[in-house]
């Protein structure tokens, strides 16, 4: 985790140097902002949470979920909700801006871990399994789709289905749940033209290269330019106004351009190593609640990482999902580190 944090700050300073100078008059704005309002408070919170016996979260699961849902709903309140690029996903209070959907992800992991962990045998019956599960997921989906934030909705869906599977449902139930969620996502994509455009761009990147396929093509140029060893740290040309969101969901393309195939694979290797570590902790945890907590955090991080990498590499449609620990975003960084703080306590108590 420490290596990912340091690497993320280094790549953020490089990827954002041009955009930060243009927008804020300081080339290292993104670096300092991420450090001061993401990494440092996240590490402090992770340390404090790691000192709390993880079983406490079982008792607080429902209030935490309601609190996160309330915060997520506040983005629609005039005067509090903050919008950008056609989406209202943030809350702004006296200049302090944060994204409640990131808190919602962690709250859902805690809630599902508490719920599944105490109902393992009864999950095979629809009354205790699929029905309540879909009620919660549908309400969360409604809030996220209204913002709109389909990228977060996809991750929430993966977390929920993944945790349900780890809890011990049958393959038949797993296929049913996956099918229903996929159908729901397809309907959300079809009803909005810009989402359907992303599918068309994925299927044919050469279609409208200056329009709907622009980001896909610019990312491909960045990745292709990197070759085996890259053009050198800090020497990306695509970050000079060509590649959209160089500090956001496109940052993996900058990594591949500057550090090449070797750097890109090393980045993937860091996530794989973290995945294996969290999987080992989960497997060694006897308590169902603790095991599901660790599994949920693992699914969350890996889903975001590999959906982002697949999308920016052209292996999946663009989703707007950030790369954990590397993309710019203070709320996301704090939430991820808080989740790992819980994992650390589980590892200590196992």
PDB file of N, CA, C and O in Angstrom, residues 145-210:
ATOM      1  N   UNK A 145     -27.693   6.860 -10.170  1.00  0.00           N
ATOM      2  CA  UNK A 145     -28.104   7.109 -11.555  1.00  0.00           C
ATOM      3  C   UNK A 145     -28.634   8.522 -11.734  1.00  0.00           C
ATOM      4  O   UNK A 145     -28.491   9.130 -12.792  1.00  0.00           O
ATOM      5  N   UNK A 146     -29.224   9.064 -10.673  1.00  0.00           N
ATOM      6  CA  UNK A 146     -29.789  10.415 -10.743  1.00  0.00           C
ATOM      7  C   UNK A 146     -28.696  11.475 -10.784  1.00  0.00           C
ATOM      8  O   UNK A 146     -28.908  12.574 -11.307  1.00  0.00           O
ATOM      9  N   UNK A 147     -27.490  11.184 -10.288  1.00  0.00           N
ATOM     10  CA  UNK A 147     -26.444  12.215 -10.188  1.00  0.00           C
ATOM     11  C   UNK A 147     -25.978  12.740 -11.542  1.00  0.00           C
ATOM     12  O   UNK A 147     -25.765  13.973 -11.627  1.00  0.00           O
ATOM     13  N   UNK A 148     -25.676  12.064 -12.603  1.00  0.00           N
ATOM     14  CA  UNK A 148     -25.533  10.618 -12.704  1.00  0.00           C
ATOM     15  C   UNK A 148     -24.079  10.195 -12.467  1.00  0.00           C
ATOM     16  O   UNK A 148     -23.157  10.938 -12.794  1.00  0.00           O
ATOM     17  N   UNK A 149     -23.906   8.988 -11.920  1.00  0.00           N
ATOM     18  CA  UNK A 149     -22.569   8.450 -11.672  1.00  0.00           C
ATOM     19  C   UNK A 149     -22.593   6.949 -11.930  1.00  0.00           C
ATOM     20  O   UNK A 149     -22.593   6.139 -11.010  1.00  0.00           O
ATOM     21  N   UNK A 150     -22.632   6.594 -13.209  1.00  0.00           N
ATOM     22  CA  UNK A 150     -22.749   5.188 -13.592  1.00  0.00           C
ATOM     23  C   UNK A 150     -21.473   4.424 -13.262  1.00  0.00           C
ATOM     24  O   UNK A 150     -21.514   3.236 -12.956  1.00  0.00           O
ATOM     25  N   UNK A 151     -20.329   5.105 -13.295  1.00  0.00           N
ATOM     26  CA  UNK A 151     -19.078   4.446 -12.943  1.00  0.00           C
ATOM     27  C   UNK A 151     -19.121   3.909 -11.516  1.00  0.00           C
ATOM     28  O   UNK A 151     -18.784   2.746 -11.262  1.00  0.00           O
ATOM     29  N   UNK A 152     -19.562   4.763 -10.579  1.00  0.00           N
ATOM     30  CA  UNK A 152     -19.686   4.321  -9.187  1.00  0.00           C
ATOM     31  C   UNK A 152     -20.740   3.240  -9.051  1.00  0.00           C
ATOM     32  O   UNK A 152     -20.568   2.285  -8.280  1.00  0.00           O
ATOM     33  N   UNK A 153     -21.814   3.359  -9.810  1.00  0.00           N
ATOM     34  CA  UNK A 153     -22.873   2.342  -9.763  1.00  0.00           C
ATOM     35  C   UNK A 153     -22.341   0.979 -10.202  1.00  0.00           C
ATOM     36  O   UNK A 153     -22.694  -0.054  -9.618  1.00  0.00           O
ATOM     37  N   UNK A 154     -21.507   0.967 -11.220  1.00  0.00           N
ATOM     38  CA  UNK A 154     -20.900  -0.291 -11.686  1.00  0.00           C
ATOM     39  C   UNK A 154     -20.056  -0.913 -10.570  1.00  0.00           C
ATOM     40  O   UNK A 154     -20.146  -2.111 -10.298  1.00  0.00           O
ATOM     41  N   UNK A 155     -19.240  -0.077  -9.913  1.00  0.00           N
ATOM     42  CA  UNK A 155     -18.385  -0.582  -8.834  1.00  0.00           C
ATOM     43  C   UNK A 155     -19.232  -1.083  -7.665  1.00  0.00           C
ATOM     44  O   UNK A 155     -18.943  -2.144  -7.094  1.00  0.00           O
ATOM     45  N   UNK A 156     -20.272  -0.354  -7.314  1.00  0.00           N
ATOM     46  CA  UNK A 156     -21.166  -0.779  -6.236  1.00  0.00           C
ATOM     47  C   UNK A 156     -21.801  -2.128  -6.584  1.00  0.00           C
ATOM     48  O   UNK A 156     -21.907  -3.025  -5.725  1.00  0.00           O
ATOM     49  N   UNK A 157     -22.219  -2.289  -7.837  1.00  0.00           N
ATOM     50  CA  UNK A 157     -22.801  -3.556  -8.275  1.00  0.00           C
ATOM     51  C   UNK A 157     -21.815  -4.709  -8.162  1.00  0.00           C
ATOM     52  O   UNK A 157     -22.155  -5.803  -7.704  1.00  0.00           O
ATOM     53  N   UNK A 158     -20.566  -4.469  -8.567  1.00  0.00           N
ATOM     54  CA  UNK A 158     -19.536  -5.505  -8.475  1.00  0.00           C
ATOM     55  C   UNK A 158     -19.252  -5.860  -7.016  1.00  0.00           C
ATOM     56  O   UNK A 158     -19.116  -7.036  -6.664  1.00  0.00           O
ATOM     57  N   UNK A 159     -19.172  -4.840  -6.157  1.00  0.00           N
ATOM     58  CA  UNK A 159     -18.933  -5.075  -4.730  1.00  0.00           C
ATOM     59  C   UNK A 159     -20.061  -5.930  -4.147  1.00  0.00           C
ATOM     60  O   UNK A 159     -19.821  -6.924  -3.445  1.00  0.00           O
ATOM     61  N   UNK A 160     -21.301  -5.542  -4.432  1.00  0.00           N
ATOM     62  CA  UNK A 160     -22.457  -6.229  -3.856  1.00  0.00           C
ATOM     63  C   UNK A 160     -22.527  -7.689  -4.312  1.00  0.00           C
ATOM     64  O   UNK A 160     -22.677  -8.606  -3.493  1.00  0.00           O
ATOM     65  N   UNK A 161     -22.394  -7.913  -5.610  1.00  0.00           N
ATOM     66  CA  UNK A 161     -22.472  -9.283  -6.129  1.00  0.00           C
ATOM     67  C   UNK A 161     -21.283 -10.106  -5.656  1.00  0.00           C
ATOM     68  O   UNK A 161     -21.419 -11.282  -5.295  1.00  0.00           O
ATOM     69  N   UNK A 162     -20.095  -9.475  -5.640  1.00  0.00           N
ATOM     70  CA  UNK A 162     -18.899 -10.183  -5.184  1.00  0.00           C
ATOM     71  C   UNK A 162     -19.013 -10.612  -3.740  1.00  0.00           C
ATOM     72  O   UNK A 162     -18.660 -11.747  -3.378  1.00  0.00           O
ATOM     73  N   UNK A 163     -19.507  -9.723  -2.876  1.00  0.00           N
ATOM     74  CA  UNK A 163     -19.658 -10.068  -1.459  1.00  0.00           C
ATOM     75  C   UNK A 163     -20.745 -11.114  -1.258  1.00  0.00           C
ATOM     76  O   UNK A 163     -20.628 -11.992  -0.387  1.00  0.00           O
ATOM     77  N   UNK A 164     -21.792 -11.033  -2.044  1.00  0.00           N
ATOM     78  CA  UNK A 164     -22.860 -12.036  -1.975  1.00  0.00           C
ATOM     79  C   UNK A 164     -22.291 -13.419  -2.324  1.00  0.00           C
ATOM     80  O   UNK A 164     -22.599 -14.424  -1.671  1.00  0.00           O
ATOM     81  N   UNK A 165     -21.433 -13.448  -3.341  1.00  0.00           N
ATOM     82  CA  UNK A 165     -20.821 -14.714  -3.764  1.00  0.00           C
ATOM     83  C   UNK A 165     -19.904 -15.267  -2.671  1.00  0.00           C
ATOM     84  O   UNK A 165     -19.940 -16.459  -2.349  1.00  0.00           O
ATOM     85  N   UNK A 166     -19.080 -14.387  -2.094  1.00  0.00           N
ATOM     86  CA  UNK A 166     -18.171 -14.812  -1.033  1.00  0.00           C
ATOM     87  C   UNK A 166     -18.951 -15.321   0.178  1.00  0.00           C
ATOM     88  O   UNK A 166     -18.501 -16.231   0.889  1.00  0.00           O
ATOM     89  N   UNK A 167     -20.157 -14.759   0.398  1.00  0.00           N
ATOM     90  CA  UNK A 167     -20.976 -15.169   1.545  1.00  0.00           C
ATOM     91  C   UNK A 167     -21.476 -16.599   1.428  1.00  0.00           C
ATOM     92  O   UNK A 167     -21.874 -17.208   2.422  1.00  0.00           O
ATOM     93  N   UNK A 168     -21.487 -17.138   0.204  1.00  0.00           N
ATOM     94  CA  UNK A 168     -21.818 -18.548   0.067  1.00  0.00           C
ATOM     95  C   UNK A 168     -23.076 -18.881  -0.707  1.00  0.00           C
ATOM     96  O   UNK A 168     -23.678 -19.930  -0.477  1.00  0.00           O
ATOM     97  N   UNK A 169     -23.501 -18.042  -1.634  1.00  0.00           N
ATOM     98  CA  UNK A 169     -24.677 -18.375  -2.429  1.00  0.00           C
ATOM     99  C   UNK A 169     -24.318 -19.405  -3.494  1.00  0.00           C
ATOM    100  O   UNK A 169     -23.146 -19.649  -3.787  1.00  0.00           O
ATOM    101  N   UNK A 170     -25.343 -19.987  -4.099  1.00  0.00           N
ATOM    102  CA  UNK A 170     -25.130 -20.991  -5.137  1.00  0.00           C
ATOM    103  C   UNK A 170     -24.768 -20.309  -6.460  1.00  0.00           C
ATOM    104  O   UNK A 170     -25.019 -19.115  -6.650  1.00  0.00           O
ATOM    105  N   UNK A 171     -24.189 -21.090  -7.373  1.00  0.00           N
ATOM    106  CA  UNK A 171     -23.856 -20.560  -8.694  1.00  0.00           C
ATOM    107  C   UNK A 171     -25.112 -20.097  -9.436  1.00  0.00           C
ATOM    108  O   UNK A 171     -25.079 -19.125 -10.187  1.00  0.00           O
ATOM    109  N   UNK A 172     -26.224 -20.783  -9.217  1.00  0.00           N
ATOM    110  CA  UNK A 172     -27.473 -20.406  -9.879  1.00  0.00           C
ATOM    111  C   UNK A 172     -27.928 -19.027  -9.405  1.00  0.00           C
ATOM    112  O   UNK A 172     -28.316 -18.177 -10.211  1.00  0.00           O
ATOM    113  N   UNK A 173     -27.861 -18.797  -8.084  1.00  0.00           N
ATOM    114  CA  UNK A 173     -28.225 -17.489  -7.548  1.00  0.00           C
ATOM    115  C   UNK A 173     -27.263 -16.413  -8.038  1.00  0.00           C
ATOM    116  O   UNK A 173     -27.677 -15.294  -8.366  1.00  0.00           O
ATOM    117  N   UNK A 174     -25.987 -16.751  -8.087  1.00  0.00           N
ATOM    118  CA  UNK A 174     -24.975 -15.800  -8.545  1.00  0.00           C
ATOM    119  C   UNK A 174     -25.238 -15.373  -9.986  1.00  0.00           C
ATOM    120  O   UNK A 174     -25.168 -14.190 -10.324  1.00  0.00           O
ATOM    121  N   UNK A 175     -25.557 -16.356 -10.851  1.00  0.00           N
ATOM    122  CA  UNK A 175     -25.847 -16.059 -12.253  1.00  0.00           C
ATOM    123  C   UNK A 175     -27.103 -15.198 -12.377  1.00  0.00           C
ATOM    124  O   UNK A 175     -27.156 -14.267 -13.186  1.00  0.00           O
ATOM    125  N   UNK A 176     -28.098 -15.496 -11.543  1.00  0.00           N
ATOM    126  CA  UNK A 176     -29.343 -14.719 -11.581  1.00  0.00           C
ATOM    127  C   UNK A 176     -29.096 -13.267 -11.180  1.00  0.00           C
ATOM    128  O   UNK A 176     -29.551 -12.335 -11.848  1.00  0.00           O
ATOM    129  N   UNK A 177     -28.360 -13.100 -10.075  1.00  0.00           N
ATOM    130  CA  UNK A 177     -28.062 -11.750  -9.602  1.00  0.00           C
ATOM    131  C   UNK A 177     -27.254 -10.975 -10.634  1.00  0.00           C
ATOM    132  O   UNK A 177     -27.545  -9.813 -10.924  1.00  0.00           O
ATOM    133  N   UNK A 178     -26.229 -11.624 -11.161  1.00  0.00           N
ATOM    134  CA  UNK A 178     -25.400 -10.975 -12.174  1.00  0.00           C
ATOM    135  C   UNK A 178     -26.210 -10.576 -13.394  1.00  0.00           C
ATOM    136  O   UNK A 178     -26.036  -9.486 -13.948  1.00  0.00           O
ATOM    137  N   UNK A 179     -27.127 -11.463 -13.810  1.00  0.00           N
ATOM    138  CA  UNK A 179     -27.965 -11.179 -14.976  1.00  0.00           C
ATOM    139  C   UNK A 179     -28.870  -9.987 -14.759  1.00  0.00           C
ATOM    140  O   UNK A 179     -29.000  -9.121 -15.638  1.00  0.00           O
ATOM    141  N   UNK A 180     -29.481  -9.910 -13.577  1.00  0.00           N
ATOM    142  CA  UNK A 180     -30.379  -8.794 -13.272  1.00  0.00           C
ATOM    143  C   UNK A 180     -29.616  -7.464 -13.247  1.00  0.00           C
ATOM    144  O   UNK A 180     -30.072  -6.455 -13.796  1.00  0.00           O
ATOM    145  N   UNK A 181     -28.445  -7.470 -12.609  1.00  0.00           N
ATOM    146  CA  UNK A 181     -27.632  -6.251 -12.532  1.00  0.00           C
ATOM    147  C   UNK A 181     -27.174  -5.819 -13.924  1.00  0.00           C
ATOM    148  O   UNK A 181     -27.213  -4.631 -14.261  1.00  0.00           O
ATOM    149  N   UNK A 182     -26.758  -6.768 -14.752  1.00  0.00           N
ATOM    150  CA  UNK A 182     -26.307  -6.451 -16.108  1.00  0.00           C
ATOM    151  C   UNK A 182     -27.451  -5.859 -16.928  1.00  0.00           C
ATOM    152  O   UNK A 182     -27.276  -4.869 -17.651  1.00  0.00           O
ATOM    153  N   UNK A 183     -28.641  -6.453 -16.812  1.00  0.00           N
ATOM    154  CA  UNK A 183     -29.811  -5.928 -17.534  1.00  0.00           C
ATOM    155  C   UNK A 183     -30.105  -4.491 -17.095  1.00  0.00           C
ATOM    156  O   UNK A 183     -30.384  -3.614 -17.916  1.00  0.00           O
ATOM    157  N   UNK A 184     -30.014  -4.253 -15.776  1.00  0.00           N
ATOM    158  CA  UNK A 184     -30.241  -2.901 -15.276  1.00  0.00           C
ATOM    159  C   UNK A 184     -29.244  -1.901 -15.832  1.00  0.00           C
ATOM    160  O   UNK A 184     -29.620  -0.785 -16.222  1.00  0.00           O
ATOM    161  N   UNK A 185     -27.971  -2.298 -15.886  1.00  0.00           N
ATOM    162  CA  UNK A 185     -26.938  -1.408 -16.429  1.00  0.00           C
ATOM    163  C   UNK A 185     -27.149  -1.155 -17.918  1.00  0.00           C
ATOM    164  O   UNK A 185     -26.955  -0.032 -18.400  1.00  0.00           O
ATOM    165  N   UNK A 186     -27.546  -2.189 -18.636  1.00  0.00           N
ATOM    166  CA  UNK A 186     -27.804  -2.027 -20.073  1.00  0.00           C
ATOM    167  C   UNK A 186     -28.934  -1.022 -20.299  1.00  0.00           C
ATOM    168  O   UNK A 186     -28.849  -0.161 -21.191  1.00  0.00           O
ATOM    169  N   UNK A 187     -29.989  -1.111 -19.500  1.00  0.00           N
ATOM    170  CA  UNK A 187     -31.104  -0.165 -19.627  1.00  0.00           C
ATOM    171  C   UNK A 187     -30.654   1.261 -19.343  1.00  0.00           C
ATOM    172  O   UNK A 187     -31.053   2.195 -20.051  1.00  0.00           O
ATOM    173  N   UNK A 188     -29.808   1.435 -18.322  1.00  0.00           N
ATOM    174  CA  UNK A 188     -29.287   2.774 -18.010  1.00  0.00           C
ATOM    175  C   UNK A 188     -28.437   3.314 -19.154  1.00  0.00           C
ATOM    176  O   UNK A 188     -28.428   4.522 -19.417  1.00  0.00           O
ATOM    177  N   UNK A 189     -27.714   2.442 -19.824  1.00  0.00           N
ATOM    178  CA  UNK A 189     -26.856   2.852 -20.943  1.00  0.00           C
ATOM    179  C   UNK A 189     -27.703   3.249 -22.151  1.00  0.00           C
ATOM    180  O   UNK A 189     -27.463   4.266 -22.797  1.00  0.00           O
ATOM    181  N   UNK A 190     -28.725   2.443 -22.426  1.00  0.00           N
ATOM    182  CA  UNK A 190     -29.541   2.664 -23.623  1.00  0.00           C
ATOM    183  C   UNK A 190     -30.349   3.957 -23.534  1.00  0.00           C
ATOM    184  O   UNK A 190     -30.524   4.661 -24.538  1.00  0.00           O
ATOM    185  N   UNK A 191     -30.831   4.295 -22.327  1.00  0.00           N
ATOM    186  CA  UNK A 191     -31.713   5.464 -22.202  1.00  0.00           C
ATOM    187  C   UNK A 191     -30.961   6.790 -22.293  1.00  0.00           C
ATOM    188  O   UNK A 191     -31.587   7.833 -22.473  1.00  0.00           O
ATOM    189  N   UNK A 192     -29.654   6.771 -22.156  1.00  0.00           N
ATOM    190  CA  UNK A 192     -28.873   8.007 -22.250  1.00  0.00           C
ATOM    191  C   UNK A 192     -27.934   7.934 -23.456  1.00  0.00           C
ATOM    192  O   UNK A 192     -27.055   7.072 -23.501  1.00  0.00           O
ATOM    193  N   UNK A 193     -28.088   8.825 -24.427  1.00  0.00           N
ATOM    194  CA  UNK A 193     -27.282   8.771 -25.651  1.00  0.00           C
ATOM    195  C   UNK A 193     -25.776   8.808 -25.406  1.00  0.00           C
ATOM    196  O   UNK A 193     -25.023   8.091 -26.067  1.00  0.00           O
ATOM    197  N   UNK A 194     -25.319   9.629 -24.427  1.00  0.00           N
ATOM    198  CA  UNK A 194     -23.876   9.750 -24.228  1.00  0.00           C
ATOM    199  C   UNK A 194     -23.278   8.451 -23.705  1.00  0.00           C
ATOM    200  O   UNK A 194     -22.122   8.133 -23.991  1.00  0.00           O
ATOM    201  N   UNK A 195     -24.056   7.666 -22.952  1.00  0.00           N
ATOM    202  CA  UNK A 195     -23.562   6.368 -22.474  1.00  0.00           C
ATOM    203  C   UNK A 195     -23.491   5.376 -23.631  1.00  0.00           C
ATOM    204  O   UNK A 195     -22.545   4.601 -23.741  1.00  0.00           O
ATOM    205  N   UNK A 196     -24.496   5.422 -24.483  1.00  0.00           N
ATOM    206  CA  UNK A 196     -24.498   4.531 -25.643  1.00  0.00           C
ATOM    207  C   UNK A 196     -23.368   4.897 -26.601  1.00  0.00           C
ATOM    208  O   UNK A 196     -22.783   4.026 -27.256  1.00  0.00           O
ATOM    209  N   UNK A 197     -23.033   6.181 -26.659  1.00  0.00           N
ATOM    210  CA  UNK A 197     -21.909   6.619 -27.489  1.00  0.00           C
ATOM    211  C   UNK A 197     -20.602   5.974 -27.036  1.00  0.00           C
ATOM    212  O   UNK A 197     -19.725   5.673 -27.849  1.00  0.00           O
ATOM    213  N   UNK A 198     -20.445   5.777 -25.737  1.00  0.00           N
ATOM    214  CA  UNK A 198     -19.232   5.140 -25.226  1.00  0.00           C
ATOM    215  C   UNK A 198     -19.133   3.685 -25.678  1.00  0.00           C
ATOM    216  O   UNK A 198     -18.037   3.189 -25.935  1.00  0.00           O
ATOM    217  N   UNK A 199     -20.293   3.021 -25.764  1.00  0.00           N
ATOM    218  CA  UNK A 199     -20.297   1.648 -26.264  1.00  0.00           C
ATOM    219  C   UNK A 199     -19.895   1.634 -27.731  1.00  0.00           C
ATOM    220  O   UNK A 199     -19.085   0.805 -28.170  1.00  0.00           O
ATOM    221  N   UNK A 200     -20.455   2.574 -28.506  1.00  0.00           N
ATOM    222  CA  UNK A 200     -20.104   2.652 -29.929  1.00  0.00           C
ATOM    223  C   UNK A 200     -18.634   2.984 -30.104  1.00  0.00           C
ATOM    224  O   UNK A 200     -17.969   2.456 -31.008  1.00  0.00           O
ATOM    225  N   UNK A 201     -18.110   3.844 -29.263  1.00  0.00           N
ATOM    226  CA  UNK A 201     -16.696   4.201 -29.323  1.00  0.00           C
ATOM    227  C   UNK A 201     -15.816   3.004 -29.000  1.00  0.00           C
ATOM    228  O   UNK A 201     -14.757   2.813 -29.610  1.00  0.00           O
ATOM    229  N   UNK A 202     -16.251   2.187 -28.052  1.00  0.00           N
ATOM    230  CA  UNK A 202     -15.499   0.979 -27.689  1.00  0.00           C
ATOM    231  C   UNK A 202     -15.487  -0.025 -28.839  1.00  0.00           C
ATOM    232  O   UNK A 202     -14.441  -0.607 -29.165  1.00  0.00           O
ATOM    233  N   UNK A 203     -16.648  -0.208 -29.472  1.00  0.00           N
ATOM    234  CA  UNK A 203     -16.750  -1.175 -30.566  1.00  0.00           C
ATOM    235  C   UNK A 203     -16.021  -0.704 -31.820  1.00  0.00           C
ATOM    236  O   UNK A 203     -15.473  -1.511 -32.573  1.00  0.00           O
ATOM    237  N   UNK A 204     -16.002   0.620 -32.030  1.00  0.00           N
ATOM    238  CA  UNK A 204     -15.324   1.166 -33.207  1.00  0.00           C
ATOM    239  C   UNK A 204     -14.619   2.471 -32.838  1.00  0.00           C
ATOM    240  O   UNK A 204     -15.178   3.556 -32.993  1.00  0.00           O
ATOM    241  N   UNK A 205     -13.382   2.386 -32.327  1.00  0.00           N
ATOM    242  CA  UNK A 205     -12.653   3.592 -31.892  1.00  0.00           C
ATOM    243  C   UNK A 205     -12.402   4.600 -33.011  1.00  0.00           C
ATOM    244  O   UNK A 205     -12.129   5.773 -32.735  1.00  0.00           O
ATOM    245  N   UNK A 206     -12.477   4.154 -34.261  1.00  0.00           N
ATOM    246  CA  UNK A 206     -12.241   5.061 -35.379  1.00  0.00           C
ATOM    247  C   UNK A 206     -13.472   5.868 -35.753  1.00  0.00           C
ATOM    248  O   UNK A 206     -13.410   6.756 -36.597  1.00  0.00           O
ATOM    249  N   UNK A 207     -14.587   5.554 -35.099  1.00  0.00           N
ATOM    250  CA  UNK A 207     -15.815   6.297 -35.343  1.00  0.00           C
ATOM    251  C   UNK A 207     -15.764   7.633 -34.605  1.00  0.00           C
ATOM    252  O   UNK A 207     -15.697   7.668 -33.378  1.00  0.00           O
ATOM    253  N   UNK A 208     -15.770   8.721 -35.333  1.00  0.00           N
ATOM    254  CA  UNK A 208     -15.744  10.080 -34.759  1.00  0.00           C
ATOM    255  C   UNK A 208     -14.545  10.270 -33.825  1.00  0.00           C
ATOM    256  O   UNK A 208     -14.713  10.533 -32.631  1.00  0.00           O
ATOM    257  N   UNK A 209     -13.317  10.165 -34.345  1.00  0.00           N
ATOM    258  CA  UNK A 209     -12.118  10.266 -33.505  1.00  0.00           C
ATOM    259  C   UNK A 209     -11.925  11.629 -32.865  1.00  0.00           C
ATOM    260  O   UNK A 209     -11.178  11.753 -31.897  1.00  0.00           O
ATOM    261  N   UNK A 210     -12.573  12.668 -33.374  1.00  0.00           N
ATOM    262  CA  UNK A 210     -12.471  13.995 -32.766  1.00  0.00           C
ATOM    263  C   UNK A 210     -13.655  14.290 -31.839  1.00  0.00           C
ATOM    264  O   UNK A 210     -13.720  15.356 -31.251  1.00  0.00           O
TER     265      UNK A 210
END
